[in-house]
Coordinates of C-alpha atoms in Angstrom, one line a residue:
Chain A
M726 CA 117.6 155.3 182.6
T727 CA 119.6 158.7 181.8
D728 CA 119.9 159.2 185.2
G729 CA 121.5 156.0 185.8
T730 CA 119.5 153.2 186.9
A731 CA 120.8 150.8 184.3
D732 CA 122.5 148.1 185.3
A733 CA 125.5 146.7 184.7
T734 CA 124.8 145.1 181.7
G735 CA 123.9 148.2 180.8
R736 CA 119.8 146.5 180.4
S737 CA 117.4 149.4 181.8
E738 CA 114.0 150.0 182.1
A739 CA 111.9 152.4 179.9
D740 CA 108.1 152.7 179.2
Y741 CA 106.7 152.1 175.6
Y742 CA 104.0 153.4 173.6
R743 CA 101.9 152.1 170.9
P744 CA 100.0 155.6 170.1
E745 CA 97.7 154.7 166.5
T746 CA 97.3 158.7 165.7
V747 CA 100.1 162.3 165.8
E748 CA 98.2 163.5 168.0
A749 CA 98.2 160.9 170.6
A750 CA 102.3 160.1 169.5
C751 CA 102.8 164.3 170.1
R752 CA 100.8 163.5 173.5
R753 CA 103.2 161.7 174.5
L754 CA 105.7 163.0 173.3
R755 CA 105.0 165.6 175.8
D756 CA 103.9 163.7 178.3
A757 CA 105.8 160.8 178.7
D758 CA 108.4 161.1 182.0
G759 CA 113.1 161.6 181.4
R760 CA 113.4 161.8 178.0
V761 CA 111.2 160.1 175.0
R762 CA 113.2 158.4 171.8
I763 CA 110.7 157.8 168.6
V764 CA 111.0 154.5 167.4
A765 CA 110.0 153.4 164.2
G766 CA 111.4 150.3 162.1
G767 CA 114.7 150.2 164.8
Q768 CA 117.5 150.3 162.3
T769 CA 119.4 153.6 163.4
L770 CA 117.8 153.6 166.6
L771 CA 118.2 150.0 168.6
P772 CA 121.8 149.2 168.1
L773 CA 122.5 152.3 169.5
V774 CA 120.7 151.1 172.6
R775 CA 121.9 148.0 172.4
Q776 CA 125.4 149.8 172.0
G777 CA 124.6 151.1 175.7
L778 CA 124.9 154.7 173.8
V779 CA 121.6 156.1 173.7
D780 CA 118.8 155.3 176.4
A781 CA 115.4 157.2 177.0
D782 CA 112.5 156.4 180.2
A783 CA 109.8 155.6 177.3
F784 CA 110.0 154.7 173.4
V785 CA 106.9 156.1 171.2
D786 CA 106.9 153.5 168.3
V787 CA 104.7 155.3 165.8
S788 CA 104.6 152.1 163.0
A789 CA 101.3 151.4 163.9
V790 CA 99.9 155.5 163.1
P791 CA 98.0 154.7 159.6
G792 CA 98.6 157.8 158.8
L793 CA 102.6 158.1 158.5
S794 CA 103.4 155.1 155.8
G795 CA 102.9 155.3 152.4
V796 CA 103.4 157.1 149.3
T797 CA 101.1 159.2 147.2
V798 CA 101.1 161.5 144.7
E799 CA 98.8 163.8 144.6
D800 CA 98.5 167.5 141.1
G801 CA 102.4 166.9 140.6
R802 CA 103.0 167.0 143.7
A803 CA 104.6 163.1 145.8
T804 CA 104.3 162.7 149.1
V805 CA 105.9 160.0 151.5
G806 CA 104.5 158.6 154.8
A807 CA 107.5 158.9 157.2
T808 CA 107.0 155.1 158.3
T809 CA 106.8 154.4 154.7
T810 CA 110.0 151.1 155.1
Y811 CA 112.4 151.7 151.9
A812 CA 111.4 148.6 150.6
E813 CA 107.9 150.0 150.7
L814 CA 109.0 153.6 148.7
A815 CA 111.3 151.3 146.2
D816 CA 108.4 149.1 145.1
H817 CA 106.4 152.1 144.7
G818 CA 106.0 153.1 141.3
L819 CA 107.4 156.7 142.2
A820 CA 110.2 154.5 142.6
D821 CA 110.3 154.3 138.5
R822 CA 109.6 157.4 137.1
V823 CA 111.7 159.1 139.4
A824 CA 114.7 155.6 139.2
A825 CA 117.3 158.4 142.1
L826 CA 114.9 157.1 144.5
G827 CA 114.5 153.5 143.4
E828 CA 118.3 153.1 142.6
A829 CA 118.7 154.8 146.6
C830 CA 116.5 152.5 149.1
A831 CA 118.1 149.3 146.8
V832 CA 121.6 149.9 148.1
V833 CA 121.0 151.1 151.3
A834 CA 123.2 149.1 154.4
D835 CA 121.1 145.0 154.0
R836 CA 117.9 143.5 153.3
Q837 CA 116.9 143.5 157.0
V838 CA 117.8 147.5 156.9
R839 CA 115.5 147.7 153.9
T840 CA 112.6 145.9 155.0
L841 CA 112.6 147.5 158.4
G842 CA 113.5 151.3 158.1
T843 CA 112.0 153.8 157.6
V844 CA 112.3 157.1 155.0
G845 CA 110.4 159.6 158.6
G846 CA 113.4 157.6 160.5
A847 CA 116.3 158.4 157.3
V848 CA 115.1 162.4 157.3
A849 CA 115.2 162.8 161.7
H850 CA 118.4 160.8 162.5
G851 CA 120.3 163.1 159.9
D852 CA 123.5 160.3 159.2
P853 CA 125.0 162.5 155.2
T854 CA 126.1 158.8 154.5
F855 CA 122.1 157.7 154.8
D856 CA 122.3 156.9 151.3
L857 CA 118.3 158.6 150.6
L858 CA 119.7 161.6 151.4
A859 CA 120.7 162.8 149.0
P860 CA 118.6 161.7 145.7
L861 CA 115.8 164.4 148.9
R862 CA 118.1 167.2 148.3
A863 CA 117.8 166.8 145.5
L864 CA 114.7 166.9 144.3
D865 CA 114.5 169.8 146.5
A866 CA 112.3 168.0 149.1
D867 CA 111.1 169.1 152.9
V868 CA 109.8 167.8 156.1
G869 CA 107.0 167.3 157.7
L870 CA 106.5 168.1 161.3
A871 CA 104.5 167.3 163.9
G872 CA 104.8 169.2 167.4
P873 CA 103.4 169.9 169.9
D874 CA 102.4 174.2 168.4
G875 CA 101.3 171.6 165.5
R876 CA 102.4 171.2 162.2
R877 CA 105.3 173.0 159.9
R878 CA 106.8 172.0 156.9
V879 CA 110.9 172.9 156.9
P880 CA 113.0 172.5 153.2
L881 CA 115.2 169.5 153.9
S882 CA 117.8 172.2 153.1
E883 CA 117.7 173.5 156.1
F884 CA 115.7 170.7 158.5
L885 CA 119.0 169.3 158.4
I886 CA 121.5 172.4 160.0
G887 CA 124.6 170.2 160.8
H888 CA 126.5 166.6 161.7
L889 CA 124.2 164.3 163.1
R890 CA 122.0 168.0 164.0
T891 CA 119.0 168.4 163.1
D892 CA 116.4 171.4 163.0
R893 CA 113.9 168.5 164.8
H894 CA 112.6 170.6 168.0
E895 CA 111.9 168.7 171.5
G896 CA 108.8 166.8 171.4
E897 CA 107.9 167.1 167.3
L898 CA 108.0 163.7 165.1
V899 CA 108.7 164.1 161.5
T900 CA 105.3 162.8 159.1
D901 CA 106.7 163.1 155.4
V902 CA 108.8 164.8 153.4
T903 CA 106.9 165.8 149.8
F904 CA 108.7 167.3 146.9
D905 CA 107.2 168.1 142.8
R906 CA 107.7 165.2 141.2
P907 CA 109.4 165.8 137.9
D908 CA 108.6 166.4 134.9
P909 CA 108.3 162.5 133.4
E910 CA 108.7 163.8 129.4
R911 CA 111.3 165.8 130.1
S912 CA 113.5 164.6 133.7
G913 CA 115.2 161.6 134.3
S914 CA 116.9 160.8 137.6
A915 CA 120.1 158.9 138.8
Y916 CA 121.9 157.6 142.2
E917 CA 125.6 156.9 142.1
R918 CA 127.5 155.4 144.8
H919 CA 130.2 153.2 145.8
A920 CA 130.6 151.5 149.2
A921 CA 134.2 149.6 150.2
A922 CA 133.4 146.3 150.4
G923 CA 132.1 144.8 153.3
S924 CA 130.3 147.8 154.1
G925 CA 126.9 149.0 154.0
R926 CA 127.7 152.5 154.4
A927 CA 128.6 154.8 151.6
T928 CA 132.1 155.8 150.7
A929 CA 130.5 158.2 148.6
G930 CA 127.5 159.2 147.0
V931 CA 124.8 161.8 144.1
A932 CA 122.2 161.7 143.3
A933 CA 121.4 164.0 140.1
V934 CA 117.7 165.2 139.2
V935 CA 118.3 166.9 135.4
T936 CA 114.7 167.7 132.8
L937 CA 116.0 169.2 129.4
V938 CA 114.5 171.7 126.5
D939 CA 115.8 171.2 123.0
G940 CA 118.6 169.1 124.0
A941 CA 119.6 171.3 126.7
V942 CA 120.0 171.1 130.3
E943 CA 117.2 173.3 131.7
T944 CA 117.8 172.0 134.7
A945 CA 120.5 170.2 137.0
R946 CA 120.1 169.4 140.5
V947 CA 123.5 167.5 141.8
A948 CA 124.1 166.2 145.5
C949 CA 126.3 164.2 147.0
S950 CA 126.3 161.8 150.2
A951 CA 129.0 160.8 152.4
V952 CA 131.4 163.8 152.0
A953 CA 130.6 166.6 153.8
D954 CA 128.3 166.9 158.0
T955 CA 125.2 167.5 156.1
P956 CA 123.8 166.3 152.4
V957 CA 125.0 168.8 149.5
R958 CA 124.1 170.5 146.8
A959 CA 126.8 169.5 143.9
H960 CA 125.7 174.1 143.3
A961 CA 129.1 174.6 140.6
V962 CA 128.1 171.7 139.0
E963 CA 124.7 172.7 138.8
G964 CA 125.7 176.2 137.2
D965 CA 128.1 175.4 134.3
L966 CA 125.4 172.3 133.2
T967 CA 122.8 175.0 133.2
G968 CA 121.4 175.9 129.5
E969 CA 124.4 173.5 128.3
A970 CA 124.3 171.4 125.7
A971 CA 123.0 167.5 127.8
S972 CA 126.1 165.6 125.6
A973 CA 128.6 163.8 127.6
E974 CA 131.3 166.2 127.4
A975 CA 129.9 169.0 129.0
V976 CA 129.0 166.6 132.0
A977 CA 132.2 165.3 132.1
A978 CA 133.6 169.4 132.2
A979 CA 131.1 169.9 135.0
S980 CA 131.4 167.1 136.8
E981 CA 135.1 168.0 138.0
R982 CA 134.0 171.0 139.8
A983 CA 132.0 168.8 142.1
P984 CA 134.9 168.2 144.7
A985 CA 134.1 172.6 144.9
D986 CA 131.3 172.7 146.3
I987 CA 132.1 168.8 149.6
D988 CA 134.5 168.2 152.0
P989 CA 135.8 164.9 153.1
I990 CA 137.1 163.8 155.9
D991 CA 139.9 160.8 156.5
D992 CA 138.7 158.5 158.0
E993 CA 138.7 154.0 157.5
A994 CA 136.0 154.3 153.7
G995 CA 139.2 156.6 152.7
S996 CA 141.7 160.1 152.4
P997 CA 139.4 163.3 151.2
A998 CA 141.8 163.9 148.0
Y999 CA 140.3 160.3 147.2
K1000 CA 136.8 161.0 147.6
R1001 CA 137.5 163.9 146.0
R1002 CA 138.0 162.5 143.0
L1003 CA 135.2 159.3 143.5
V1004 CA 133.0 162.0 143.5
A1005 CA 133.3 163.2 140.2
T1006 CA 133.7 160.5 139.2
L1007 CA 130.0 159.4 140.6
T1008 CA 128.5 162.7 139.8
E1009 CA 129.5 162.5 136.1
R1010 CA 127.5 159.1 136.0
S1011 CA 124.5 159.4 137.8
L1012 CA 124.0 163.0 135.7
L1013 CA 124.7 160.7 132.5
S1014 CA 121.8 157.8 132.9
A1015 CA 119.9 161.0 134.7
I1016 CA 119.7 162.7 131.1
G1017 CA 119.9 159.2 129.3
R1018 CA 116.3 158.3 131.8
A1019 CA 114.9 161.3 130.5
G1020 CA 115.3 161.6 126.9
G1021 CA 118.9 162.8 125.6
S1022 CA 121.6 161.1 124.4
P1023 CA 124.3 162.2 126.1
Chain B
M941 CA 142.4 161.9 165.7
E942 CA 144.5 165.4 164.9
F943 CA 142.8 169.1 163.6
E944 CA 144.1 172.2 162.9
G945 CA 143.3 174.9 161.4
T946 CA 144.0 179.0 162.1
E947 CA 140.5 181.3 162.4
T948 CA 141.6 185.5 162.8
V949 CA 140.4 187.0 165.5
P950 CA 140.6 191.0 165.1
V951 CA 142.0 192.3 167.9
E952 CA 145.0 192.7 169.4
R953 CA 147.6 189.8 170.4
S954 CA 147.1 190.5 174.6
A955 CA 143.9 190.8 173.7
A956 CA 143.3 187.5 171.9
W957 CA 144.4 185.8 175.0
D958 CA 142.8 186.8 177.5
L959 CA 139.8 185.9 175.2
I960 CA 140.6 182.1 175.1
T961 CA 141.7 182.0 178.4
D962 CA 138.9 183.4 179.8
P963 CA 136.3 181.2 181.6
A964 CA 133.0 183.0 180.8
V965 CA 133.9 183.1 176.9
L966 CA 134.6 179.6 177.1
T967 CA 131.3 178.9 178.0
T968 CA 129.5 180.9 175.8
C969 CA 131.8 179.7 172.3
V970 CA 132.1 175.9 173.3
M971 CA 129.0 173.9 172.3
G972 CA 127.3 173.0 175.2
A973 CA 129.6 174.1 177.5
E974 CA 128.1 174.5 180.8
E975 CA 128.8 176.8 184.0
I976 CA 133.2 176.7 182.7
A977 CA 134.7 178.0 186.1
R978 CA 138.7 179.0 186.7
V979 CA 140.1 176.8 190.3
S980 CA 142.8 178.4 189.6
E981 CA 146.0 179.8 187.4
D982 CA 146.4 176.9 185.1
R983 CA 143.1 174.6 185.6
Y984 CA 139.7 175.4 184.8
E985 CA 136.2 172.6 185.6
G986 CA 133.1 172.4 183.9
A987 CA 130.5 170.5 181.5
I988 CA 129.9 169.8 178.4
R989 CA 126.4 168.7 177.1
Q990 CA 125.7 167.9 173.5
R991 CA 121.9 166.3 172.2
I992 CA 123.2 164.7 168.5
T993 CA 120.1 162.8 166.7
G994 CA 122.1 159.4 167.6
I995 CA 123.1 160.0 171.3
D996 CA 123.4 162.7 173.7
V997 CA 126.8 163.1 175.3
A998 CA 128.1 164.5 179.0
L999 CA 130.8 165.3 180.1
D1000 CA 132.9 166.5 183.0
G1001 CA 135.9 167.4 183.4
E1002 CA 138.3 170.0 183.3
V1003 CA 141.0 171.6 181.2
R1004 CA 144.3 172.4 182.7
I1005 CA 147.1 174.8 181.2
E1006 CA 150.2 172.4 180.9
E1007 CA 152.0 175.0 179.4
R1008 CA 153.0 179.5 179.1
D1009 CA 154.6 181.4 176.7
R1010 CA 151.4 185.0 176.9
P1011 CA 150.7 186.5 174.2
E1012 CA 152.3 183.5 171.6
W1013 CA 151.0 180.1 172.4
L1014 CA 149.6 178.0 175.2
R1015 CA 149.6 174.4 175.3
F1016 CA 146.8 172.5 177.3
T1017 CA 144.5 169.5 177.6
G1018 CA 141.2 168.2 178.1
V1019 CA 140.2 164.9 179.8
G1020 CA 136.0 164.4 180.1
T1021 CA 134.5 161.9 181.7
D1022 CA 130.6 160.3 180.2
S1023 CA 129.6 158.3 183.6
R1024 CA 126.1 157.1 181.0
T1025 CA 128.2 155.6 178.5
G1026 CA 131.4 154.4 180.3
S1027 CA 133.4 157.4 178.2
R1028 CA 136.5 159.1 178.1
M1029 CA 137.6 162.4 176.7
D1030 CA 140.9 163.0 175.9
A1031 CA 142.4 166.5 173.6
D1032 CA 145.7 167.4 174.0
V1033 CA 145.2 171.7 172.3
T1034 CA 148.0 173.5 170.8
V1035 CA 146.8 177.4 170.5
T1036 CA 150.0 179.7 168.8
L1037 CA 149.0 183.0 168.6
T1038 CA 150.9 185.4 165.4
D1039 CA 150.1 189.1 165.2
E1040 CA 148.7 190.2 161.7
G1041 CA 148.2 193.8 162.2
A1042 CA 145.5 194.9 164.5
A1043 CA 144.2 191.4 164.3
T1044 CA 145.8 187.3 165.7
E1045 CA 145.6 184.7 163.5
L1046 CA 144.9 181.5 165.8
A1047 CA 146.7 178.4 164.5
Y1048 CA 145.3 175.5 166.6
D1049 CA 146.3 171.8 166.5
V1050 CA 143.9 169.2 168.5
D1051 CA 144.3 165.7 169.0
V1052 CA 141.7 163.6 170.6
T1053 CA 141.3 160.3 171.8
F1054 CA 138.3 158.7 172.6
T1055 CA 138.1 155.1 175.3
G1056 CA 134.7 153.6 176.7
R1057 CA 131.6 152.9 174.1
L1058 CA 131.9 156.0 172.9
A1059 CA 135.2 154.8 171.0
T1060 CA 132.5 152.8 169.3
M1061 CA 131.0 154.5 166.7
G1062 CA 134.3 154.8 165.3
S1063 CA 136.0 157.6 163.4
R1064 CA 133.1 158.7 160.7
V1065 CA 130.9 159.6 163.5
L1066 CA 133.4 161.0 165.9
R1067 CA 135.6 162.3 163.6
R1068 CA 133.3 164.7 162.8
Q1069 CA 131.6 165.7 165.1
V1070 CA 134.8 166.6 167.0
R1071 CA 135.9 169.2 164.2
A1072 CA 132.4 170.3 163.7
N1073 CA 132.9 171.0 168.1
V1074 CA 136.2 172.4 166.8
E1075 CA 135.4 174.5 164.2
T1076 CA 132.4 176.2 166.3
Y1077 CA 134.2 177.2 169.4
F1078 CA 136.7 179.8 166.9
E1079 CA 133.6 180.5 164.8
N1080 CA 132.1 180.9 168.1
L1081 CA 134.8 183.5 169.2
V1082 CA 135.2 185.3 165.8
D1083 CA 131.7 185.6 165.8
R1084 CA 131.3 187.1 170.0
V1085 CA 135.2 189.6 169.0
E1086 CA 132.9 191.0 166.2
A1087 CA 129.8 191.9 167.4
R1088 CA 131.8 193.6 170.6
A1089 CA 133.7 195.2 167.4

């Protein structure tokens, strides 16, 4: 427990709640004594608990709240519930239409994490190496939250405020992410990533969402995972490509600008110079793939 | 893990020196710092509490100025322990102050080591977190000076 009553093995006693509505979950978050943790799939939280890095006086398990699960598309706006798992999102028709989502879900960690890990968990933890965050950034997603003061929506770009830091307030719960589904007639998307052999975690990843008009790039949105404190947009690449012919040459030239917006660190996955080179390459691959899916022939 | 960088504060060197050795300034500029007190000429005690999405860290510790050449250069060490996770952080920091007209450039060199359970988080997480802390400290310092200018 946070007051230090854990025994020598790190085990502690904590209350466990499994509410069935968002309102009941928010009440538990508000009323529980001491430090409360929200859990759904548990794929990030429970390893930290086992390592002794996280302890809590109470857990609020939101996986039984029906309103938090599932994918809907209405009037061109997609909503992905917080407890939707990677596997459920990948199996949904939306992931066929928006290929970057399916491709990101397919490479996350391992099968257990994909089966149990949730979209809301990825968003709430805010780890920039989480693959799904890059496509969500490229889709200009926003985050729904429910808390003691009611509900609010925040753009994902503002919700992720730093390394492992989010704008989630005390007692708040991530309820969903929403974004405009790209025009299926003339848009395409892709997610390309590289992970060291044996590591489930991205060394770098790049998501691209492209819309074409008359063989030219109308809009291009590119987001990178694992190479900054948060998943960042490659604005230089986007700016260079917008209005250009959707050609392999234009993509290759624009992709070289990807390092301008990233801030990789030196860690066990590689040096900053290596990651900058890698991101340029992954940007080119994801853009070419997205343009092809949008009906272009780069 | 080592970090280095520079930051320019828009005050003269002796004022910059006073700023970086003032416990009240430390408390407002270090993320999550609580009640840093100067217990002697060269020794400060205090606590840092940070909540990142994964874990809560509560470091109790002290900072000691090991060497100084006012107002040009100082080296200090910090030790913090987190009793909940049984972890310890050791920091060795050198700051060099250089005149830049009416402003002062602070060049810093930071070496941080973790032991205990926090160390098991690996360089991927810790490097970014420590670097964010170092950068935020110096940015806050500049913001504080500019707000008063």
